[in-house]
mmCIF file of C-alpha atoms and ligand atoms in Angstrom:
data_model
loop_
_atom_site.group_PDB
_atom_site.id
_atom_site.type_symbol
_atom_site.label_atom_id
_atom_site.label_comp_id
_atom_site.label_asym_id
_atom_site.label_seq_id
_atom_site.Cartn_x
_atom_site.Cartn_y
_atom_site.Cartn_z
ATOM 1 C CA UNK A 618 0.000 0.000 0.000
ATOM 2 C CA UNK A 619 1.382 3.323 -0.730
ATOM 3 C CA UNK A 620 2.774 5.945 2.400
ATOM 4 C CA UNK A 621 0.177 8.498 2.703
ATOM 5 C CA UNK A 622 2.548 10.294 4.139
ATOM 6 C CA UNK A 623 6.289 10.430 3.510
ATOM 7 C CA UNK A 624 8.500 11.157 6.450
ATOM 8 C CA UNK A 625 12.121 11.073 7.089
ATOM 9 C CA UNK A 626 14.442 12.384 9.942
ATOM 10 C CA UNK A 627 17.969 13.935 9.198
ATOM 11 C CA UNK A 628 19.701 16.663 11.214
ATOM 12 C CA UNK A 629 16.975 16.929 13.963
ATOM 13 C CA UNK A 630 14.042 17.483 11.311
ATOM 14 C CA UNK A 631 11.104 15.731 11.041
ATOM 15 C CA UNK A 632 10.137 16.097 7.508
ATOM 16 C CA UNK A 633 6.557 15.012 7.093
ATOM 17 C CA UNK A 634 5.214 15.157 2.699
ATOM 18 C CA UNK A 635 1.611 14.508 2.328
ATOM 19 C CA UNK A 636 1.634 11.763 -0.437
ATOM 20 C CA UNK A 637 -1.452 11.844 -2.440
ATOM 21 C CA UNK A 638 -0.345 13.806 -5.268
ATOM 22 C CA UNK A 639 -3.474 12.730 -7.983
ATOM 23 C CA UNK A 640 -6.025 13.844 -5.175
ATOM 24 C CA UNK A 641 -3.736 16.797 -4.518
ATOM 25 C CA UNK A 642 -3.336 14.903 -0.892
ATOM 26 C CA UNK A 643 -6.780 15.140 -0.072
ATOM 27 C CA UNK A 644 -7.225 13.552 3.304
ATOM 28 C CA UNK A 645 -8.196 10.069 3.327
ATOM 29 C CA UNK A 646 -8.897 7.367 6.580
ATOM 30 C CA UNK A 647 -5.132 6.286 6.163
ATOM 31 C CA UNK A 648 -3.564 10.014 5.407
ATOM 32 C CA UNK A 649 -5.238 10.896 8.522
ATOM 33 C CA UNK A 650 -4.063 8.457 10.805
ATOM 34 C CA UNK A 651 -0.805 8.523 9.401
ATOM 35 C CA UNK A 652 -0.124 12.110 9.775
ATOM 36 C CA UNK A 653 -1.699 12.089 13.284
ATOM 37 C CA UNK A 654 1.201 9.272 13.915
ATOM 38 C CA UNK A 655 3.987 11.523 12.716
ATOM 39 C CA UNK A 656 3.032 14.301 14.893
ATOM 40 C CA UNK A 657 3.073 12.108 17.568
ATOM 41 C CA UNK A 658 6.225 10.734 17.369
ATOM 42 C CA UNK A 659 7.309 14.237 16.902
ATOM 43 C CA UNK A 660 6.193 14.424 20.578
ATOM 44 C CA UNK A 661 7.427 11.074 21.446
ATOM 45 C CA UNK A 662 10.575 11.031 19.778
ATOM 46 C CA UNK A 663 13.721 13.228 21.246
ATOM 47 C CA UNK A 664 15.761 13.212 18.183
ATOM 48 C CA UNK A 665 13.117 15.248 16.355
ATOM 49 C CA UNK A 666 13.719 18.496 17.214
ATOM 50 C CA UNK A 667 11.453 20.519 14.607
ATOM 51 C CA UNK A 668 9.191 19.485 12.035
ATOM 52 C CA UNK A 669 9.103 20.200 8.770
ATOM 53 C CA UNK A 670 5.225 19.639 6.950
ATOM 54 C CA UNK A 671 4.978 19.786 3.133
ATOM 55 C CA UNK A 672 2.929 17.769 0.218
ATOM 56 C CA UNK A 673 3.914 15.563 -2.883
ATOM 57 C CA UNK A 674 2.990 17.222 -6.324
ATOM 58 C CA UNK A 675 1.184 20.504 -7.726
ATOM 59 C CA UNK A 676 -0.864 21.083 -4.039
ATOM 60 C CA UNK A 677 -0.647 20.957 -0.497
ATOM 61 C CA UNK A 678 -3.330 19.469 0.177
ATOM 62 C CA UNK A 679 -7.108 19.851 -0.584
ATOM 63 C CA UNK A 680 -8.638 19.346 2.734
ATOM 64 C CA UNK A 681 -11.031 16.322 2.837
ATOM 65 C CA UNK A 682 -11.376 13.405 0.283
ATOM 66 C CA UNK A 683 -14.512 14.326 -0.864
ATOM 67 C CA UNK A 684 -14.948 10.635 -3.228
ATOM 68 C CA UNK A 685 -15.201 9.514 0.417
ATOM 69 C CA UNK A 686 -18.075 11.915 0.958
ATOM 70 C CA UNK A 687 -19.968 11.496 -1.921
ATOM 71 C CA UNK A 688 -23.586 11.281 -1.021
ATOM 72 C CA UNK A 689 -24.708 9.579 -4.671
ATOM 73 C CA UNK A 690 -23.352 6.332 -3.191
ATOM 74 C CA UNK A 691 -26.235 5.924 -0.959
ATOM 75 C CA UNK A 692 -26.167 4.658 3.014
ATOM 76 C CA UNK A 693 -25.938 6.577 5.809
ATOM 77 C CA UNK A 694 -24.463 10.438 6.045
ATOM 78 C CA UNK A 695 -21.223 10.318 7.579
ATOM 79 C CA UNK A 696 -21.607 11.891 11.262
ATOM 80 C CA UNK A 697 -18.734 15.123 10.186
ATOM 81 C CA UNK A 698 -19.044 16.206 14.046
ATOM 82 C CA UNK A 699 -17.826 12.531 14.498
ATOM 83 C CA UNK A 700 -15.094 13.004 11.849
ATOM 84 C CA UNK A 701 -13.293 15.807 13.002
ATOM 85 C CA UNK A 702 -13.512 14.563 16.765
ATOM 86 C CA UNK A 703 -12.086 11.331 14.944
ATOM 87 C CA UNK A 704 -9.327 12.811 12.508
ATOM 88 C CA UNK A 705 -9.346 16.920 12.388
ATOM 89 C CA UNK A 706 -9.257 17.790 15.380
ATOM 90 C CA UNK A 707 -6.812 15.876 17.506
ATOM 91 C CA UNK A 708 -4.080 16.131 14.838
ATOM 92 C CA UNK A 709 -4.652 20.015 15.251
ATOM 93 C CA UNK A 710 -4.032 19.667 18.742
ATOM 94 C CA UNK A 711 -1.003 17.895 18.509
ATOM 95 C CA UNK A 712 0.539 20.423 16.538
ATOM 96 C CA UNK A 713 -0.217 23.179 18.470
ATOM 97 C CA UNK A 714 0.651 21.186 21.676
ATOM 98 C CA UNK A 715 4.324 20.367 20.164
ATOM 99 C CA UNK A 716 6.456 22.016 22.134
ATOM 100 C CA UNK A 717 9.126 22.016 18.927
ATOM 101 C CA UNK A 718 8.873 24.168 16.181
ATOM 102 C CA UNK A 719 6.786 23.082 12.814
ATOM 103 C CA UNK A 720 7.662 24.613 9.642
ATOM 104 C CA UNK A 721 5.284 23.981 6.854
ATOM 105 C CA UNK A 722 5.938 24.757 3.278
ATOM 106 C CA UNK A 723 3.184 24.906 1.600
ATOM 107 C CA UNK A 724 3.905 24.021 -2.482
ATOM 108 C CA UNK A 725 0.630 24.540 -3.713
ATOM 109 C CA UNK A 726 -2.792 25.066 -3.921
ATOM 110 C CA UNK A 727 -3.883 24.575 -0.142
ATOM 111 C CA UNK A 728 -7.594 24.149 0.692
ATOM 112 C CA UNK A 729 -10.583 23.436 3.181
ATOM 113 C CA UNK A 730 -8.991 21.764 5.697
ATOM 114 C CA UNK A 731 -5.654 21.757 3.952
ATOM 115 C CA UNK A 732 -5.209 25.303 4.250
ATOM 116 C CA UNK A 733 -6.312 25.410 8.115
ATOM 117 C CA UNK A 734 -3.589 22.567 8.370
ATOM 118 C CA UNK A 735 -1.068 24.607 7.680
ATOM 119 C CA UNK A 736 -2.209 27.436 9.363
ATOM 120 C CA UNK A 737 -1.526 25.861 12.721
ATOM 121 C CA UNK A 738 1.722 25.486 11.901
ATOM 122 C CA UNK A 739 4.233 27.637 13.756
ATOM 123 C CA UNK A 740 5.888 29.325 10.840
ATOM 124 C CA UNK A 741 4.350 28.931 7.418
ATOM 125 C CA UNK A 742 6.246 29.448 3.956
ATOM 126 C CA UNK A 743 4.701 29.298 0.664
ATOM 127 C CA UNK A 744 5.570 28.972 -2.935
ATOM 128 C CA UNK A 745 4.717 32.373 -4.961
ATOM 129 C CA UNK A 746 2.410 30.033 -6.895
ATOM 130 C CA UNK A 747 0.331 28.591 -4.012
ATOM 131 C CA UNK A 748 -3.300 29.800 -2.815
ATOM 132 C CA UNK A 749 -5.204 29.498 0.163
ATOM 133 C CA UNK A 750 -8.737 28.521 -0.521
ATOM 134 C CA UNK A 751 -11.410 28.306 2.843
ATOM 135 C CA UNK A 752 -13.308 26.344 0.290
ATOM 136 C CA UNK A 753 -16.149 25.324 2.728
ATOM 137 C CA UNK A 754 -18.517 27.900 1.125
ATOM 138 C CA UNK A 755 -18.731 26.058 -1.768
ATOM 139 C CA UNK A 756 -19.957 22.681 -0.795
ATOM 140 C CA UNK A 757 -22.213 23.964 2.684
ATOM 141 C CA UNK A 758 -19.983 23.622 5.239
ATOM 142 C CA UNK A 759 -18.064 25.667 7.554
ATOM 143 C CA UNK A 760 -14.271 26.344 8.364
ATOM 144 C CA UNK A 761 -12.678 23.737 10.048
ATOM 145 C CA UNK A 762 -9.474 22.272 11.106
ATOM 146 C CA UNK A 763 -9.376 25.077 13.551
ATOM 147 C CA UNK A 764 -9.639 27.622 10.540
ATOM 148 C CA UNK A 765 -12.544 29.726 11.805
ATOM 149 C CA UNK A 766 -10.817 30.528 15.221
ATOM 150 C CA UNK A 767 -7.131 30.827 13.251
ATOM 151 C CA UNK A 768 -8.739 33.065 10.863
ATOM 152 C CA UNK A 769 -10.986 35.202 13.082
ATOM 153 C CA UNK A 770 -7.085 36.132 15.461
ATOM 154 C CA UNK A 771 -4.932 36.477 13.004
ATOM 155 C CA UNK A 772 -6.693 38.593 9.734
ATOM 156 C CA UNK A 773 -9.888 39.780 11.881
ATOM 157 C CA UNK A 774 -13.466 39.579 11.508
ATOM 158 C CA UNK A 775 -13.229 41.545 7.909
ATOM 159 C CA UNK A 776 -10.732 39.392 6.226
ATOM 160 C CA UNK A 777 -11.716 36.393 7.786
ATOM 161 C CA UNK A 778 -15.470 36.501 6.985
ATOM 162 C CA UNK A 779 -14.725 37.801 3.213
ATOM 163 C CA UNK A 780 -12.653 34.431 2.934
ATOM 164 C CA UNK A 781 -14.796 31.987 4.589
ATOM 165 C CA UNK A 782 -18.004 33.300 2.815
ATOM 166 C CA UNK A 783 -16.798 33.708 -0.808
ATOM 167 C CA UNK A 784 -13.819 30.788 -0.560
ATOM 168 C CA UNK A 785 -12.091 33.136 -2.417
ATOM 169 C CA UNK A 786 -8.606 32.281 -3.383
ATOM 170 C CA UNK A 787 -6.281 34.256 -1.827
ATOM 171 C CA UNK A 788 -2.814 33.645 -3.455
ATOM 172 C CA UNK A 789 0.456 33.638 -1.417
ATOM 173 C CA UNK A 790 2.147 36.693 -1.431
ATOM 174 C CA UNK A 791 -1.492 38.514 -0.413
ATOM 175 C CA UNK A 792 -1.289 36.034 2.456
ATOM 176 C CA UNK A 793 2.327 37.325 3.561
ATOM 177 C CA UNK A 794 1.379 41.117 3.195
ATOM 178 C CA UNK A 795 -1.371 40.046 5.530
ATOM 179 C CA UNK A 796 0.274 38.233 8.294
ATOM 180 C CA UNK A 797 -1.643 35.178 7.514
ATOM 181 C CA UNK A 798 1.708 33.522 6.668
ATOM 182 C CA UNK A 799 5.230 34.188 6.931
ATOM 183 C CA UNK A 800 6.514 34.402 3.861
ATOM 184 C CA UNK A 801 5.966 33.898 0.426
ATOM 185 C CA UNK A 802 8.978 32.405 -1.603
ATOM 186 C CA UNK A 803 10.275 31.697 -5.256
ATOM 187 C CA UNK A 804 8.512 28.037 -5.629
ATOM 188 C CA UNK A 805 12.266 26.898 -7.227
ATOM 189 C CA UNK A 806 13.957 27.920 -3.373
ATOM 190 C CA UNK A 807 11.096 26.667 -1.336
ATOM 191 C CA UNK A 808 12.144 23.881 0.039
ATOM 192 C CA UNK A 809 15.780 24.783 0.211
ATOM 193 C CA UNK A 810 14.171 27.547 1.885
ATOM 194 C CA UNK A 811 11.919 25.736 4.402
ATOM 195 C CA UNK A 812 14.297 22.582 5.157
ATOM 196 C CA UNK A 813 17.226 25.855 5.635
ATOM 197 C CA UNK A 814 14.897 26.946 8.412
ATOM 198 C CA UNK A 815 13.344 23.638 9.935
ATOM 199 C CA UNK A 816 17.717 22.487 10.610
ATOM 200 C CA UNK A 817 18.245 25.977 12.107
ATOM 201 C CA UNK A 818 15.272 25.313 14.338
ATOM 202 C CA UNK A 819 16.612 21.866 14.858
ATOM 203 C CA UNK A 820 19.757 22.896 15.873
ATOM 204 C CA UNK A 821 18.232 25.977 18.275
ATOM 205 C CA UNK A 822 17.203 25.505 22.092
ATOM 206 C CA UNK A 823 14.638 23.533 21.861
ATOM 207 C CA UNK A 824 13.455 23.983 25.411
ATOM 208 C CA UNK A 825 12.978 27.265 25.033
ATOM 209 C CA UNK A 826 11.544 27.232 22.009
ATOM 210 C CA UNK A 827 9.562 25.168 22.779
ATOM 211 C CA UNK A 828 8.586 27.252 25.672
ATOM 212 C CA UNK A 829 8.687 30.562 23.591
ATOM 213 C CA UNK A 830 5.590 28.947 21.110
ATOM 214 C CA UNK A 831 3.769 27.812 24.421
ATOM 215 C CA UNK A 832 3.686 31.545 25.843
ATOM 216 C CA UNK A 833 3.090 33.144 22.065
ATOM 217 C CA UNK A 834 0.030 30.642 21.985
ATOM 218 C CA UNK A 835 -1.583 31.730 25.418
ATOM 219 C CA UNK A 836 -1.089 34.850 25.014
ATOM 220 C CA UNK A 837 -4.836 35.258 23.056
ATOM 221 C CA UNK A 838 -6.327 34.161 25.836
ATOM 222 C CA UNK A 839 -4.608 35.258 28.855
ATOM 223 C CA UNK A 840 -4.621 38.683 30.637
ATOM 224 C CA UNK A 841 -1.028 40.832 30.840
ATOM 225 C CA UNK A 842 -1.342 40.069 34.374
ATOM 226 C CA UNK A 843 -1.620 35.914 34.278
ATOM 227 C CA UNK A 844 0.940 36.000 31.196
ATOM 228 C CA UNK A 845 3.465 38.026 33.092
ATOM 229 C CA UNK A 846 3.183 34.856 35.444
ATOM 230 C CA UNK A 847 3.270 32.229 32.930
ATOM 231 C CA UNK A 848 6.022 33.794 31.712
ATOM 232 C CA UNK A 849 8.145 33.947 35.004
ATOM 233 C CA UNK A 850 7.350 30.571 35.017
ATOM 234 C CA UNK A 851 8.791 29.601 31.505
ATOM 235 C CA UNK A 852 12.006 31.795 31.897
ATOM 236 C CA UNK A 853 12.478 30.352 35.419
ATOM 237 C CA UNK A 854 12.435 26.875 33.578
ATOM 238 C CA UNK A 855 14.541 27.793 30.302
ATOM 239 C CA UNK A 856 16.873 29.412 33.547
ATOM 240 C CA UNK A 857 17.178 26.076 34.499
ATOM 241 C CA UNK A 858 18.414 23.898 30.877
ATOM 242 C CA UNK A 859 21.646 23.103 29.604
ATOM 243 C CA UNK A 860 21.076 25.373 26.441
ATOM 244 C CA UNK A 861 20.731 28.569 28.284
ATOM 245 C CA UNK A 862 24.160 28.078 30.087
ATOM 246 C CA UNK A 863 25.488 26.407 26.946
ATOM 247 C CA UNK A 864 24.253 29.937 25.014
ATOM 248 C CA UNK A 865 25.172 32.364 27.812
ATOM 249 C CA UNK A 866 28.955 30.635 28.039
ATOM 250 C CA UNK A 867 29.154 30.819 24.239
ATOM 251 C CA UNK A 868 28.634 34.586 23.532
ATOM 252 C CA UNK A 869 31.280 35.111 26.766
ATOM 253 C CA UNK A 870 33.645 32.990 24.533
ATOM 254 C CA UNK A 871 32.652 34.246 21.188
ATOM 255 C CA UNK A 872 31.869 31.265 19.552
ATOM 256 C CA UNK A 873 29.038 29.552 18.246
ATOM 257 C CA UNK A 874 26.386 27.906 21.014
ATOM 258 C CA UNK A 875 26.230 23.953 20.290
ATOM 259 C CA UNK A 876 22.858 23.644 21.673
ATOM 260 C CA UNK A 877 21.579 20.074 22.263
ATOM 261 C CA UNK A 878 17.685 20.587 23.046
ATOM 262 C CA UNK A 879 18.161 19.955 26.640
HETATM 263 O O1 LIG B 2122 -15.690 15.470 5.791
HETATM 264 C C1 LIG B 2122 -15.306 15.696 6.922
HETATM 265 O O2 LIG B 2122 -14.769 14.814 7.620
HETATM 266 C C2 LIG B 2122 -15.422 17.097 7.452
HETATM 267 C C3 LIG B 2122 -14.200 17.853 7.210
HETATM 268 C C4 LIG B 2122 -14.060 18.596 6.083
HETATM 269 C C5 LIG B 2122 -12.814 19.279 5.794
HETATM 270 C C6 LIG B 2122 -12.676 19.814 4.406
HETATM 271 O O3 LIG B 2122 -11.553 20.000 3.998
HETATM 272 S S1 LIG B 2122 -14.058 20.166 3.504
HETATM 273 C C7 LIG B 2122 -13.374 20.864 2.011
HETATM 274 C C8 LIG B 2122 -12.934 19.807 1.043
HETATM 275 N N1 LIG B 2122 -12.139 20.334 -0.026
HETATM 276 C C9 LIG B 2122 -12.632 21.008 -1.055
HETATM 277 O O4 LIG B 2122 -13.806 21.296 -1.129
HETATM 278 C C10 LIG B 2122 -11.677 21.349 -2.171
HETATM 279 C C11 LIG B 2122 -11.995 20.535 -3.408
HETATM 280 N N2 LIG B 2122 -11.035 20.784 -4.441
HETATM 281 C C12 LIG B 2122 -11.048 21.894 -5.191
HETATM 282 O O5 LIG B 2122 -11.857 22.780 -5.034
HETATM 283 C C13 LIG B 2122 -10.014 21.976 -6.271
HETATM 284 O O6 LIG B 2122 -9.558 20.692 -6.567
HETATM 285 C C14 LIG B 2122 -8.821 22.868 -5.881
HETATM 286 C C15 LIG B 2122 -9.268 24.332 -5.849
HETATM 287 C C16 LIG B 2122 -8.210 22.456 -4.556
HETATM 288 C C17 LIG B 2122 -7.726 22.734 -6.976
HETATM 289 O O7 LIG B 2122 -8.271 22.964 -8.224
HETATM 290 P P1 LIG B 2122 -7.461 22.557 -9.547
HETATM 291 O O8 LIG B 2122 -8.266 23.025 -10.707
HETATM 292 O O9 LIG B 2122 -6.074 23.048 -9.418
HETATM 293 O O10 LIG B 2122 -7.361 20.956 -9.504
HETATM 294 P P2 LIG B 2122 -8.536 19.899 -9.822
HETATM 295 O O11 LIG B 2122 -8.512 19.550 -11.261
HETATM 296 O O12 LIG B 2122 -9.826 20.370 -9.262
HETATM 297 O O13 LIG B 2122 -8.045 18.668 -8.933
HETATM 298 C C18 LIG B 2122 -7.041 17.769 -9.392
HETATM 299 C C19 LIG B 2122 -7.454 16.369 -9.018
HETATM 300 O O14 LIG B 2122 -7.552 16.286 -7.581
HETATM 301 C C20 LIG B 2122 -8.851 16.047 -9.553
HETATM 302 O O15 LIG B 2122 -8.887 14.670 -9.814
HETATM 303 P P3 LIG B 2122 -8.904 14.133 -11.361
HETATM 304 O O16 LIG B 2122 -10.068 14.774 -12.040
HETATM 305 O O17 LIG B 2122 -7.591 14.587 -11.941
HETATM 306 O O18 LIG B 2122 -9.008 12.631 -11.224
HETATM 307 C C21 LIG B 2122 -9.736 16.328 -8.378
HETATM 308 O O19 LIG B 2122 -10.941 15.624 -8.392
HETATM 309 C C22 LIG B 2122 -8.852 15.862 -7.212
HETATM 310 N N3 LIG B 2122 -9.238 16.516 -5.964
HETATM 311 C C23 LIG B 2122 -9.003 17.795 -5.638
HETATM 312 N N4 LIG B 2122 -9.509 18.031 -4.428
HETATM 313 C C24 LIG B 2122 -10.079 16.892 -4.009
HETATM 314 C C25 LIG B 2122 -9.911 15.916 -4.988
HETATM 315 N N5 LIG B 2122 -10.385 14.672 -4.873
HETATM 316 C C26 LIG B 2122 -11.038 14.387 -3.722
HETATM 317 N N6 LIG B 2122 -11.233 15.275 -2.731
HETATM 318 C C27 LIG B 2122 -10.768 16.523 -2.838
HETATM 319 N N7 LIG B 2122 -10.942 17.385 -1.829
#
């Protein structure tokens, strides 16, 4: 049976590719469970030290299978609450809950739950060629994959609703001007680009950055006065690792820090 999804570790990096290139990785059963598996050996695993998330072919991925959906083959409606509490929704937790950084590189057309995928990604890159395309609209259902809440912080209730109710495309580079994304890149350097990034992260204090994405993610939903305490708390515990004397002994010896994610 063919990998639905590709993944190979080198230099600290998980690299994950979404391998259904003739459905533009759609998600099926398999492709669900299989990415959920990576992400949790991402947590499992301490040679991973950052993850890198990209697809096979012209796309990124174009959120559900819908030839698994299709309501001409008679039977019962599939339960879609049931789905995403099934697939959707506790691979988006994992990612967010990695306390490592995930890169994604999105190569191409990324949609429906494809799109949001990506979007919970810590720091997203994307060809020049790739759009983003909340493609829910079309078909009668509504963002998912955490893409109304991801939406809603990051672009506001303007931008957000305009791409959620027209599934609009909204191509790359307009993502980057608009914060939805990082950066938009040269598809040719992309993944030179991303995997550049994903070993930097690799090779960076992983505690702390670890620690750095926690605080950035409560920070929506905590008052200045409970994050100031959070945040004690996380600096008191980066105090405490190997990195931060490793980094602190390195700049008083100008040199390079060898930091080794503990
Ligand atoms: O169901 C649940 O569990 C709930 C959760 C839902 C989450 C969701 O993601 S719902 C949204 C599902 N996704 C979509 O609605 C997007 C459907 N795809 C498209 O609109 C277009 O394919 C794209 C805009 C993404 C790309 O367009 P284009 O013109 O570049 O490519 P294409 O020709 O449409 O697609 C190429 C092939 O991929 C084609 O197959 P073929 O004709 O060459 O054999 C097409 O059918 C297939 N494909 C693309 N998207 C899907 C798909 N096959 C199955 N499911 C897809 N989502």
């Amino acid at each position: 049976m063919t990998e639905t999804v590709l993944t190979v570790l080198a230099d600290g990096v998980l690299v994950a590719t979404l391998n259904r290139p003739d459905k533009l990785n759609a998600f099926n059963d398999q492709m669900h469970l299989a990415l959920r598996a990576a992400f949790q050996r991402a947590h499992d695993d301490a040679a991973v030290r950052a993850v890198l998330l990209t697809g096979t072919g012209r796309g990124f991925c174009a959120g559900q299978d819908l030839g698994d959906r299709d309501p001409r083959k008679g039977g019962q409606a599939v339960d879609l609450g049931h789905t995403l509490d099934t697939f959707y929704n506790p691979t988006l937790r994992l990612i967010r809950s990695l306390e490592k950084p995930v890169v994604c590189a999105v190569n191409g057309v990324a949609a429906g739950a494809g799109a949001n995928i990506a979007l919970a990604c810590d720091i997203v890159l994307a060809a020049k060629s790739a759009r983003f395309i909340q493609a829910f609209a079309r078909i009668g259902l509504v963002p998912d994959a955490g893409g109304s809440w991801s939406l809603a912080r990051i672009l506001g209730e303007p931008r957000a609703k305009a791409l959620a109710l027209t599934a609009e495309p909204l191509p790359a580079e307009k993502a980057a001007e608009w914060g939805l994304i990082w950066k938009a890149v040269e598809d040719a350097a992309l993944m030179d680009e991303a995997l550049a990034l994903a070993k930097s992260l690799a090779a960076g204090p992983t505690l702390g950055l670890g620690l750095t994405k926690r605080l950035i993610q409560a920070a929506a939903t905590t008052s200045l006065d409970d994050h100031l305490e959070i945040e004690r708390d996380c600096q008191q515990q980066a105090g405490r690792s190997a990195d931060y004397a490793e980094g602190v002994a390195a700049f008083l010896e100008k040199r390079k820090p060898e930091f080794r994610g503990q």
